[in-house]
Every structure is written in structure tokens, then in C-alpha cells.
Amino acid sequence: RATRGGDEVRGYVPSMGQIFLRRFQMVTQFRQSLEDGHVSVHYQPKITLPNRQVAGVEALVRWVHPEFGRLGPDEFVPAIEAAGLIGVLTSFVLEESLRRVRKWLDEGLRISAAVNLSVRNLGDEDFPAKVQRELERFGVPPELLTFELTESGVMSDPQKALPILRELHSLGIELAVDDFGTGYSSLAYLRQLPVDQVKIDKSFVLGMGTDLGDLAVVRSIVELGHSLGLTVVAEGVEEDVARDQLEAMGCDVAQGYLISRPLPEDRLEAWLQARTA
Ligand code: C2E
Ligand code: CA
Ligand code: CA
Ligand code: CA
């Protein structure tokens, strides 16, 4: 009743029809929103541990819809995927990110950008060739681009995903397994994937201060990752204690609100300047 879900507290429960209509509108209006500049990319910095240098940024898409207001990617990315428009979204985020990396290179900074992929991007056989063209267009070396993919995404259709991942990897692009630990953990598969990084899912990192089980998961992913020669990234680092614990475990990179929230381009620039000043 009144105390259960957030929506019920606000006294508004969208009907199935409303949800459907909203999704329909999102899908039909996405391209126009891109053209109108209502879709943008925010960047969240990551730092290396223990020396706390900028390790790169993750590109996270944002949409300020004229009618619905700010939409979180968790809300619209699945609708965009289902409508077959993920290629359009990924191209946009990739292009924005490479443009940003290029500007940094021109300023003498080597900062890499990580772009999230959907499993549907791997259904496009031409994807690696498209990415290579974009890297060339912006003159960005492939090692300054990382693609993040969820474990479940890769494992839903390994036959299709693996050749494309191998091709991306052979171009010199870094690959990261996102949200690690949440899927049907395919530790055996991890060995066979052409990946360079594992990202520990934020649920474990957020819980590790109070839950010994979460702490154990984080510790074992750091160990597993290192035994496979991978860079281990922790996301969801909100507290000093978490960062210190991760540092003590030997985790390589930290990302989270403690370091910075995802920022629009101009605010990221200010953040970088304050850190390197
Ligand atoms: P993700 O790839 O796991 O991204 C990390 C999410 O955690 C981001 O949410 C980020 O804002 C949030 N986050 C970062 N630090 C903290 C922290 O310290 N505490 C907490 N509680 N959260 C933190 P966001 O931006 O809402 O993105 C949600 C998901 O949407 C992403 O999860 C990713 O799966 C997807 N997504 C975002 N941008 C894109 C994109 O360009 N393409 C695709 N295919 N998916 C995207
Ligand atoms: Ca990610
Ligand atoms: Ca993640
Ligand atoms: Ca996620």
C-alpha cells in the first residue's frame, strides 16, 4: 500500500498503457532528439590506485526529453535497443567520446574513454570496421578507446559476440567486462574472452563496508582478475573507506561518486584542471 514502492508513495502508478505509450514516444522521438541536441554524453573520471592519477573516463549517455524531462539510460537504452536503434545511439556516443579524446590529445593529455556497448552492437558484423573508420577520422590511437560489455551480454550469444570482440581487440581497442559478478558467473569463460579489464559491479562495492559476503566477492574478483592478468576496476566507490580497502586489496582503478559524479563536458574540464593544477 502507501508505504511500498516509490511510485505509490508519490501516488502515481503508471498503467501498462502509459508505459507502452511512453516507450513508443521515446523510440519514435530519439533521432529527432539527437538532432535537436537533447541527447548528450556525460563523462565520469576514474583514478588509478594507489597513486590516484586520472585513469580515463566512462561515457554515459543522457537525454533531456522535451516532455518527460531527464531520462536515465536505464530507462531509455532498453527501449532504444528493442527498437533496433542502438547502432544510432552507440555511433553518437562513440563520436562524441572520440572528439573529446582528440581535444585532450591536442592539449597534450592522453586520457582514454570507455564507451558502453549493447549486445546488439555485436550483432552488426560491420561494427569493427565502423569503429576503425571513426578512430582514423579523429586520429585517436585505439588504446585510448575502451568498450565495456556486460558478461550476460557476451554470454547470451557467444558464437556471434566472440568473433566481433576478437576483431575489436585485434585493432588494439581495450575491452572490459562490465557489472562483473552479477551474471551467471562464467569464470571459465572469462579466460576465453579477449578482455583486458574486469569491472566489479557497484552493488558489491557499495555493500562491502557492511556485508562480509560482498567484501569476499570483491576480494575474489580482484584476485581472479589479477591471476588472469587483467586490470581490475571497481565502480560505485562512494566512501573513503571503500577506496582504502580496494587500494589495500590491490585493485587497480576506482570509479564512483567519491572521485566524481558523471559530468557534462565543461564541468569535467574544470574537474581535470583542478586536479592537475
Ligand atoms: P554502467 O555501465 O554500469 O554505468 C555505471 C552507472 O553507475 C552509471 O549510471 C553511473 O552514473 C553510476 N554510478 C557511478 N558511480 C556511482 C556511485 O558511486 N554510486 C552509485 N550508486 N552509482 C554510481 P547511469 O549513467 O545511470 O547508467 C546506467 C546504465 O546505463 C549503465 O550502467 C549502462 O549499462 C547504461 N548506459 C549508459 N550509457 C550508455 C551508452 O552510451 N550505451 C549503452 N549501451 N548503455 C549505456
Ligand atoms: Ca559501464
Ligand atoms: Ca557497471
Ligand atoms: Ca549496470
PDB file of C-alpha atoms in Angstrom, residues 180 198 200-201 204-205 207-209 211-227 232-234 241-242 244-252:
ATOM      1  CA  PHE A 180      31.188  -8.423 -13.214  1.00  0.00           C
ATOM      2  CA  VAL A 198      37.031  -6.506 -15.319  1.00  0.00           C
ATOM      3  CA  ILE A 200      33.427  -5.189 -10.308  1.00  0.00           C
ATOM      4  CA  ASP A 201      29.718  -4.439 -10.166  1.00  0.00           C
ATOM      5  CA  PHE A 204      29.353  -5.401  -4.264  1.00  0.00           C
ATOM      6  CA  VAL A 205      31.478  -2.297  -3.844  1.00  0.00           C
ATOM      7  CA  GLY A 207      27.940  -3.323   0.108  1.00  0.00           C
ATOM      8  CA  MET A 208      31.474  -4.253   1.060  1.00  0.00           C
ATOM      9  CA  GLY A 209      31.587  -1.950   4.105  1.00  0.00           C
ATOM     10  CA  ASP A 211      28.389  -7.091   4.185  1.00  0.00           C
ATOM     11  CA  LEU A 212      31.159  -9.645   4.570  1.00  0.00           C
ATOM     12  CA  GLY A 213      29.778 -11.590   1.628  1.00  0.00           C
ATOM     13  CA  ASP A 214      30.146  -8.559  -0.653  1.00  0.00           C
ATOM     14  CA  LEU A 215      33.630  -7.972   0.689  1.00  0.00           C
ATOM     15  CA  ALA A 216      34.554 -11.570  -0.115  1.00  0.00           C
ATOM     16  CA  VAL A 217      33.203 -11.228  -3.664  1.00  0.00           C
ATOM     17  CA  VAL A 218      35.214  -8.044  -4.246  1.00  0.00           C
ATOM     18  CA  ARG A 219      38.358  -9.644  -2.866  1.00  0.00           C
ATOM     19  CA  SER A 220      37.992 -12.733  -5.003  1.00  0.00           C
ATOM     20  CA  ILE A 221      37.307 -10.765  -8.193  1.00  0.00           C
ATOM     21  CA  VAL A 222      40.474  -8.735  -7.589  1.00  0.00           C
ATOM     22  CA  GLU A 223      42.437 -11.964  -7.133  1.00  0.00           C
ATOM     23  CA  LEU A 224      40.829 -13.727 -10.071  1.00  0.00           C
ATOM     24  CA  GLY A 225      41.307 -10.710 -12.318  1.00  0.00           C
ATOM     25  CA  HIS A 226      44.962 -10.407 -11.423  1.00  0.00           C
ATOM     26  CA  SER A 227      45.600 -14.114 -11.827  1.00  0.00           C
ATOM     27  CA  VAL A 232      40.585  -4.648 -12.100  1.00  0.00           C
ATOM     28  CA  VAL A 233      38.281  -1.636 -11.887  1.00  0.00           C
ATOM     29  CA  ALA A 234      35.855  -1.029  -9.025  1.00  0.00           C
ATOM     30  CA  VAL A 241      36.859   3.582   3.416  1.00  0.00           C
ATOM     31  CA  ALA A 242      35.900   1.672   0.284  1.00  0.00           C
ATOM     32  CA  ASP A 244      41.195   2.497   1.039  1.00  0.00           C
ATOM     33  CA  GLN A 245      40.047  -1.114   1.269  1.00  0.00           C
ATOM     34  CA  LEU A 246      40.231  -1.510  -2.519  1.00  0.00           C
ATOM     35  CA  GLU A 247      43.679   0.033  -2.516  1.00  0.00           C
ATOM     36  CA  ALA A 248      44.814  -2.399   0.180  1.00  0.00           C
ATOM     37  CA  MET A 249      43.496  -5.321  -1.880  1.00  0.00           C
ATOM     38  CA  GLY A 250      45.475  -4.170  -4.883  1.00  0.00           C
ATOM     39  CA  CYS A 251      42.520  -3.089  -7.028  1.00  0.00           C
ATOM     40  CA  ASP A 252      43.916  -1.066  -9.936  1.00  0.00           C
TER      41      ASP A 252
END
